[in-house]
Coordinates of C-alpha atoms in Angstrom, one line a residue:
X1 CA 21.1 4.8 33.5
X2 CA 22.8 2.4 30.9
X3 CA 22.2 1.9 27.3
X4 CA 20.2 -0.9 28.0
X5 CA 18.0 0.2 30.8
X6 CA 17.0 2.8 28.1
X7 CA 16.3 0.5 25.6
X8 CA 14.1 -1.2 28.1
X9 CA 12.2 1.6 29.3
X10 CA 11.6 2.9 25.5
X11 CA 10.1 -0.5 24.7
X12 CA 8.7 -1.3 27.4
X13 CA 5.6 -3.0 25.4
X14 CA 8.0 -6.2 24.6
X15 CA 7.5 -7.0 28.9
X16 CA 3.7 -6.8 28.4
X17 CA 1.5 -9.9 28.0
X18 CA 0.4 -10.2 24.4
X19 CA -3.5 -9.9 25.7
X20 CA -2.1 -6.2 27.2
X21 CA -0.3 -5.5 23.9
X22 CA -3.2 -6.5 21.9
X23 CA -5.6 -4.3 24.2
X24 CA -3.9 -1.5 23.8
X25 CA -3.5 -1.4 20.0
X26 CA -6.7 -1.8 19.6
X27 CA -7.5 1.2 21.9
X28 CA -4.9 3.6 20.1
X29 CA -6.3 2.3 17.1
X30 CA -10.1 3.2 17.9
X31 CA -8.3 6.8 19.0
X32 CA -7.0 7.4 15.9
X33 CA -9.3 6.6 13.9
X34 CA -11.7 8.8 15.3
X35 CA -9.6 11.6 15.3
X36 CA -8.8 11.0 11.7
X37 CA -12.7 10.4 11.0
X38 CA -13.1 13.6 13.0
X39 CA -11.1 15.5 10.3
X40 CA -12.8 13.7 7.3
X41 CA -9.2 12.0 6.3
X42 CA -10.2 9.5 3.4
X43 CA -9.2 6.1 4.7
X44 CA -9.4 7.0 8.4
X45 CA -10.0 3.1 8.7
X46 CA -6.4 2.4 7.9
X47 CA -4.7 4.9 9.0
X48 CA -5.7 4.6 12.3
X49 CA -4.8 1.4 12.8
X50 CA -1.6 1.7 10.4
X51 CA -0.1 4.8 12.6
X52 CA -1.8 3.2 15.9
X53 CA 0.9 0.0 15.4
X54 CA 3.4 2.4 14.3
X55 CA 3.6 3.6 17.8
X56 CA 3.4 0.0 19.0
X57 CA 6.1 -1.8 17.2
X58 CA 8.6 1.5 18.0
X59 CA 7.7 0.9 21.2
X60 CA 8.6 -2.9 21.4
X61 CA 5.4 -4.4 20.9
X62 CA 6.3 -8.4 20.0
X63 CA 2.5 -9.4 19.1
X64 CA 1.5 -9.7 15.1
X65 CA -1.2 -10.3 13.1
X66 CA -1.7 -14.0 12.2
X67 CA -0.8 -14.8 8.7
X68 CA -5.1 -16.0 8.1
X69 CA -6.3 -12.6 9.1
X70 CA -3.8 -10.8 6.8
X71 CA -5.2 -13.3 3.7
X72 CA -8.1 -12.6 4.2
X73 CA -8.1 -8.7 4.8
X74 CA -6.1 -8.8 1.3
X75 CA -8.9 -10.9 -0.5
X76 CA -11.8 -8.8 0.7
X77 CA -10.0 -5.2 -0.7
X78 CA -9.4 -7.0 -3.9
X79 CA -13.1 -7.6 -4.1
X80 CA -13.8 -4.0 -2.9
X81 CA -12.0 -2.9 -6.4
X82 CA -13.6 -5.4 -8.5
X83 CA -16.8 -4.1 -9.0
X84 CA -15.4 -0.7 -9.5
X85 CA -13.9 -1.3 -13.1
X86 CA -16.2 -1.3 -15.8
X87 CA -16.1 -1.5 -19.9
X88 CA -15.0 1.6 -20.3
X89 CA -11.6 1.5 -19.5
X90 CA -10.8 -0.5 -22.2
X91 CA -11.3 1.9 -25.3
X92 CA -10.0 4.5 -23.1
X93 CA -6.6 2.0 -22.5
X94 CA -6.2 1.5 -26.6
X95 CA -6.4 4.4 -27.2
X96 CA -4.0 6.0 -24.7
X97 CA -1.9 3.0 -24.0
X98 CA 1.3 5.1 -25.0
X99 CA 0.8 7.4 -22.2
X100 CA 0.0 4.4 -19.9
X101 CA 2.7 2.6 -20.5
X102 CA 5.3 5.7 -20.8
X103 CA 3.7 6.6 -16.8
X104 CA 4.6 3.4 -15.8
X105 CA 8.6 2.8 -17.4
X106 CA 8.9 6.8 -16.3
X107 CA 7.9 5.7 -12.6
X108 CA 10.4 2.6 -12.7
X109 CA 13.4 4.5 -14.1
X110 CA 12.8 7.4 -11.8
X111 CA 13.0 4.9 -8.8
X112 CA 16.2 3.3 -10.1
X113 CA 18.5 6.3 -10.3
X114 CA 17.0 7.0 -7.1
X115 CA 18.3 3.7 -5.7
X116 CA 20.9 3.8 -7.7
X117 CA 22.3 7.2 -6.6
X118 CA 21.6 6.1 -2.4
X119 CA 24.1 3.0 -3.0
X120 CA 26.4 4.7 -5.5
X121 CA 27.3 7.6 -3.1
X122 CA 27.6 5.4 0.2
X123 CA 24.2 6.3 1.7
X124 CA 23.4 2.9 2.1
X125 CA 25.5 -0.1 2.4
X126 CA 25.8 -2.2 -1.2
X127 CA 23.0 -2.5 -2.9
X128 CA 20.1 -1.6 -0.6
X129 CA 19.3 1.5 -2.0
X130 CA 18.2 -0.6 -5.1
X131 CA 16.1 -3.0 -3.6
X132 CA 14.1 -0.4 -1.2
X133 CA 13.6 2.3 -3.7
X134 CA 11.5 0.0 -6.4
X135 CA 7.7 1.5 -6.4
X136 CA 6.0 -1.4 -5.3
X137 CA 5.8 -5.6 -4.7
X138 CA 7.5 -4.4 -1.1
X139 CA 7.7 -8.0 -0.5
X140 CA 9.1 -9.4 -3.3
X141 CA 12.1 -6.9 -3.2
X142 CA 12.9 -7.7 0.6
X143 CA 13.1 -11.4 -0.1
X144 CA 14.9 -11.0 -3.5
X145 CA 17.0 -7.9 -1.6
X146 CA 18.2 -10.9 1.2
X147 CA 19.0 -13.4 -2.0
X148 CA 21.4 -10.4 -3.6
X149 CA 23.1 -9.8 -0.2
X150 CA 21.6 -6.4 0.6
X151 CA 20.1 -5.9 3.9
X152 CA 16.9 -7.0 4.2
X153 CA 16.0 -4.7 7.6
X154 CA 17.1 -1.8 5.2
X155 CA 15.0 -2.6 2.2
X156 CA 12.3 -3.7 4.4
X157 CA 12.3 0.1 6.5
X158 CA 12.2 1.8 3.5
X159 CA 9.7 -0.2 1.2
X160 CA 7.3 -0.2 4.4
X161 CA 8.2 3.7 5.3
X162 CA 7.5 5.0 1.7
X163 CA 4.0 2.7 2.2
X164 CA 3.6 5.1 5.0
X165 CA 4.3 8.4 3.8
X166 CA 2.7 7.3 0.0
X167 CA -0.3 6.8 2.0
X168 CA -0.6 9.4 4.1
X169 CA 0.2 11.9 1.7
X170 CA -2.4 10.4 -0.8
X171 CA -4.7 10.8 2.0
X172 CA -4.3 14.1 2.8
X173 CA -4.2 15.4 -0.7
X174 CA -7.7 13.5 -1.0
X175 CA -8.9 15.5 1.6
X176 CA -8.5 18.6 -0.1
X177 CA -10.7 17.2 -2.8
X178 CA -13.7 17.2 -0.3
X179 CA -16.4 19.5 -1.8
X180 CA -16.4 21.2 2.1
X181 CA -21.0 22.0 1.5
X182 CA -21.5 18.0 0.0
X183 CA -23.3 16.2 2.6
X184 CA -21.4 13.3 4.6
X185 CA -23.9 10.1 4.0
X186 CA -24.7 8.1 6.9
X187 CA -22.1 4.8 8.0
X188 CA -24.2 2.2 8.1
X189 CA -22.5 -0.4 10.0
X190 CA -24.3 -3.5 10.1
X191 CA -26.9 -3.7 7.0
X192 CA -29.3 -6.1 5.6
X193 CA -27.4 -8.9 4.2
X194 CA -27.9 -9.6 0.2
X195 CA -27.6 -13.2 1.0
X196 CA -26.4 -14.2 -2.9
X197 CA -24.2 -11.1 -3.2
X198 CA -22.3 -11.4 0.2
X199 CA -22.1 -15.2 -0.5
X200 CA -20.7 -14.2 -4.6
X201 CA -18.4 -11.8 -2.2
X202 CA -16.8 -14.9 -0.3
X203 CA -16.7 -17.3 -2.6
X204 CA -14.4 -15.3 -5.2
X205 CA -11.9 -14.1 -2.1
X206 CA -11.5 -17.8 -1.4
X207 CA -11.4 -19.1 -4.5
X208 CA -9.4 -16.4 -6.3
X209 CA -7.1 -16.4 -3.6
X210 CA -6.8 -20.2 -3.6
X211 CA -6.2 -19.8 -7.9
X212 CA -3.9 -17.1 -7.6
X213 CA -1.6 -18.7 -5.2
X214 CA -1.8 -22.0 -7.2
X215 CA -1.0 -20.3 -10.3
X216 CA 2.0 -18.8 -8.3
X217 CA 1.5 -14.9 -8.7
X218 CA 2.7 -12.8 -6.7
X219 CA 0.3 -11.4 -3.9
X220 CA -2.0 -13.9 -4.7
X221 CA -4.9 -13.1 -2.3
X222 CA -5.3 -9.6 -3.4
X223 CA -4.5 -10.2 -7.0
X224 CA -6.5 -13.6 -7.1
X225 CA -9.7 -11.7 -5.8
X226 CA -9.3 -8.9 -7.6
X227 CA -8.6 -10.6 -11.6
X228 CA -11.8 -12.9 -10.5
X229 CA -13.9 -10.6 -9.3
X230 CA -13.2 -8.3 -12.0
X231 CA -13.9 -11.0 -14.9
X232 CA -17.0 -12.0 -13.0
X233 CA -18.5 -8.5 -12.7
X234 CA -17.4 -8.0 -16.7
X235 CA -18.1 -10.6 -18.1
X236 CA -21.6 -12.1 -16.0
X237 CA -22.9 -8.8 -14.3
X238 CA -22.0 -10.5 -10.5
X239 CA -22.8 -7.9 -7.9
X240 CA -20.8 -8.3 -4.2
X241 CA -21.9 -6.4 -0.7
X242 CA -19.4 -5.7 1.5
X243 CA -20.9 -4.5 4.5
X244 CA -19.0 -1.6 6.6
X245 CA -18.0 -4.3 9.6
X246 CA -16.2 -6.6 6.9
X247 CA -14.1 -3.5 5.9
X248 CA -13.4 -2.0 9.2
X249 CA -11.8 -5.1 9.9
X250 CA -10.0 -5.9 6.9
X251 CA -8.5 -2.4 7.1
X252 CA -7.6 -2.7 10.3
X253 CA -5.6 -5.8 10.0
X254 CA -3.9 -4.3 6.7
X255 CA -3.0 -1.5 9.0
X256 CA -1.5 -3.3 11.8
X257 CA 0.5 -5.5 9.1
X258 CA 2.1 -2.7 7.8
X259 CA 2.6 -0.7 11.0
X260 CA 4.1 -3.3 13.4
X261 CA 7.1 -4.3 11.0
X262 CA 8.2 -1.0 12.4
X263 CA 10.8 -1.8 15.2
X264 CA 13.2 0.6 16.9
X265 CA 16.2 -1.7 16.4
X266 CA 15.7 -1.2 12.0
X267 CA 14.9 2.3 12.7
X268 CA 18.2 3.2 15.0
X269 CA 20.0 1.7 12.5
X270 CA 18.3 3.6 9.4
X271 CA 18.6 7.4 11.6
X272 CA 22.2 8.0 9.7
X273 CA 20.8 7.6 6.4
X274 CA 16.7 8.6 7.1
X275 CA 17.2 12.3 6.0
X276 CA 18.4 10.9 2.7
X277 CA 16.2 8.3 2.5
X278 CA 12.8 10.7 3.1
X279 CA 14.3 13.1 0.4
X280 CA 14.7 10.0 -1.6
X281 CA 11.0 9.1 -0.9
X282 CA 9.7 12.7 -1.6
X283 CA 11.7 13.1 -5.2
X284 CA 9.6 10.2 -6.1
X285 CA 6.2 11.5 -5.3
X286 CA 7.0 14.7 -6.7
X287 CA 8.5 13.1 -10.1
X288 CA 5.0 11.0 -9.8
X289 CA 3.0 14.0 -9.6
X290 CA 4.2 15.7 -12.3
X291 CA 3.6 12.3 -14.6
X292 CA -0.3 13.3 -12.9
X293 CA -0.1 16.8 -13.7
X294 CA 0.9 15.4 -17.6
X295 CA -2.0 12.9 -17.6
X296 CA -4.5 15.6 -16.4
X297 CA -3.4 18.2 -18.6
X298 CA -3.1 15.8 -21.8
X299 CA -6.0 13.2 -21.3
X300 CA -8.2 15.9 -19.6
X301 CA -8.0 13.7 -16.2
X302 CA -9.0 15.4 -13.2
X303 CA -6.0 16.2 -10.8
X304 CA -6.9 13.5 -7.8
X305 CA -8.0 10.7 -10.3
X306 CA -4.6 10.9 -12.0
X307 CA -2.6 11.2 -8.9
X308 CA -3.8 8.3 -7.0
X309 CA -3.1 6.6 -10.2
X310 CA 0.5 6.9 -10.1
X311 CA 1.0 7.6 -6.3
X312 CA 4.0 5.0 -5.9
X313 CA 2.5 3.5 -2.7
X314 CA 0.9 0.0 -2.1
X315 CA -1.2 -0.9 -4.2
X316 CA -4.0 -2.2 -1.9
X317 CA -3.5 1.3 0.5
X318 CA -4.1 2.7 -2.8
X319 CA -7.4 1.1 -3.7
X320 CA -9.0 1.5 -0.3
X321 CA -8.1 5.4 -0.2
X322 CA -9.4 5.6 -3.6
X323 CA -12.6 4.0 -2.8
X324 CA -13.0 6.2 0.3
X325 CA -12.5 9.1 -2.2
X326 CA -15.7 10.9 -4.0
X327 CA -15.4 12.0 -7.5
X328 CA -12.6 9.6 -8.5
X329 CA -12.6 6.8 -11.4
X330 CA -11.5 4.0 -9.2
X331 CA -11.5 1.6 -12.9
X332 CA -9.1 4.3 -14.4
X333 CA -6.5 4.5 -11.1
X334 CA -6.5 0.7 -10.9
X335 CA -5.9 0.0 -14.3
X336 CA -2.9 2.4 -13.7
X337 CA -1.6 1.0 -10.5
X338 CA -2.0 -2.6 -11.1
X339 CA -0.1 -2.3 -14.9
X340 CA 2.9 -1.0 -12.6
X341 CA 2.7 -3.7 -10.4
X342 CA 2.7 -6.3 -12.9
X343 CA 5.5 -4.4 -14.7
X344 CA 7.6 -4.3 -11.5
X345 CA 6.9 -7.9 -10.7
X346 CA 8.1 -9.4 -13.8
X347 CA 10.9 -6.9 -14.5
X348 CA 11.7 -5.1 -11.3
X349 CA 13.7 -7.7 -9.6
X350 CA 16.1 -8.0 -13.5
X351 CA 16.2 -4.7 -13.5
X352 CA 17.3 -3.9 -9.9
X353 CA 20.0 -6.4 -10.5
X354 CA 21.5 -4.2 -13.6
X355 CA 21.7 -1.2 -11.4
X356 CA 23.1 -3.4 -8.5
X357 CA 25.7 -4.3 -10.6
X358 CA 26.2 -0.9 -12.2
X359 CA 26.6 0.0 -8.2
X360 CA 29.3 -2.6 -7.8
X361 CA 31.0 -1.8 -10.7

């Protein structure tokens, strides 16, 4: 059998109609999320879905989630968080802001050397290393990785794999937080719909969404729905519903985003450098864990609270693992993770062109 005969046979999903592919995503996906809601994994919902089209898109799988779908599964999490922060955060972020902002510039210098070390010692080709080890706006760094002549398969692969593993491990360590005796309450799928509340729920994820992206930030619909929300709950008290089915299915199309820009072509050509670019990945969340352990043991934050708040993941896969988690102050680890995103979105891409140049030179 010849190279490409093997090729063919391991993606064998790219010869299948798009209806088939689609059918049997969704089928693996249903699979693994039950097995995941099996073992009480917070976020089974994504998960699922996000290892499900893993497996596809290895496999060859050509279908992808339309860009509406994606918008709008972005929106709806960003109204999930909303109502979660409250007034409190506020004294709590003057008087600690030191320590917040310290987490955050500790976080972005930890992930530069990283990069920086990949590209300096040949582990990568130029300045790739740079681009794909910034914590966070995965996006924005492919797209500014491209403009600075790195390669944007690279960046992508580990930007979307560190997602992955960020998530996964965030997950799991969740898990261990389950008090094992405290009663599992009952999914209720499909409830009563609070006509003015599930109406208050659409209307900011459109209309933040719609403002965000005319105001030109980045990630609008997420960040759009989420800043609106957040000042509407604040400031006039507005109360949202977002029943189980409207999560399910934004989670699931978050997950299959993520998932199927895993292809076997980026991945074959990451397997030199993939041992060095998991131990890369790991350093990260271990340096990020012990800014946690600091922030527990100084400001009296429990353990998981404080680690989901630095956990150098997505920020969205971040939000919906920490709303599936009990115990956890969702307004503190937001407040956290959305200060580093802003920092990395206005500085990240300036400062990953220093180190690219300190690579160069």
């Amino acid at each position: 059998m010849d190279a490409s005969s093997g090729q063919s046979a391991s993606e064998r999903l790219a010869f299948m109609r798009p209806s088939l592919q689609w059918t049997i995503l969704l089928v693996l996906s249903l699979a693994l999320t039950a097995i995941f809601e099996l073992f009480a994994l917070p976020a089974a919902l994504l998960i699922g879905p996000m290892v499900a089209a893993i497996v596809a898109g290895v496999n060859g799988a050509t279908i992808r989630v339309p860009r509406l779908p994606f918008i709008a599964a972005q929106s709806i999490v960003g109204c999930l968080i909303a109502p979660s922060l409250s007034p409190d955060i506020f004294p709590s972020f003057a008087a600690n802001w030191p320590v917040f902002v310290a987490a955050v510039i500790a976080t972005i210098a930890a992930s530069s050397f990283l990069g920086w070390a990949i590209s300096r010692w040949g582990i990568l080709p130029g300045t790739t290393g740079v681009w794909g080890s910034a914590p966070g706006a995965a996006t924005a760094m492919v797209l500014m990785a491209g403009a600075f002549g790195a390669d944007q398969r690279l960046v992508a692969f580990m930007q979307y794999l560190r997602v992955i593993i960020v998530t996964l491990g965030a997950a799991m360590i969740a898990r261990l937080w389950v008090v094992p005796d405290a009663p599992v309450p009952r999914t209720v799928w499909f409830p009563e719909i609070e006509w003015i509340a599930f109406g208050t729920t659409i209307a900011v994820a459109v209309a933040g969404g719609a403002l965000a992206r005319l105001a030109r930030m980045p990630s609008p619909f997420f960040i759009g729905s989420f800043i609106l929300g957040s000042l509407l709950h604040l400031g006039a008290g507005a109360e949202f519903q977002l029943p189980e089915w409207l999560l399910a299915a934004s989670y699931l199309v978050i997950g299959w985003t993520i998932g199927l820009n895993f292809k076997r072509q980026t991945m074959v050509h990451a397997a030199r450098a993939l041992p060095q670019i998991l131990l890369s990945i790991l350093a990260l969340m271990a340096f990020c864990g012990a800014i946690a352990w600091f922030l527990s043991h100084e400001m009296g934050i429990d353990p998981l609270t404080a680690y989901l708040a630095t956990s150098p993941g997505g920020m969205d896969s971040v939000a919906i693992i920490a709303a599936a988690s009990a115990n956890v102050d969702i307004s503190f680890i937001m407040t956290l993770q959305a200060l580093r995103f802003l920092f990395v979105l206005l500085f990240g891409p300036s400062i990953a062109r220093v180190v690219a140049r300190w690579v160069k030179s």
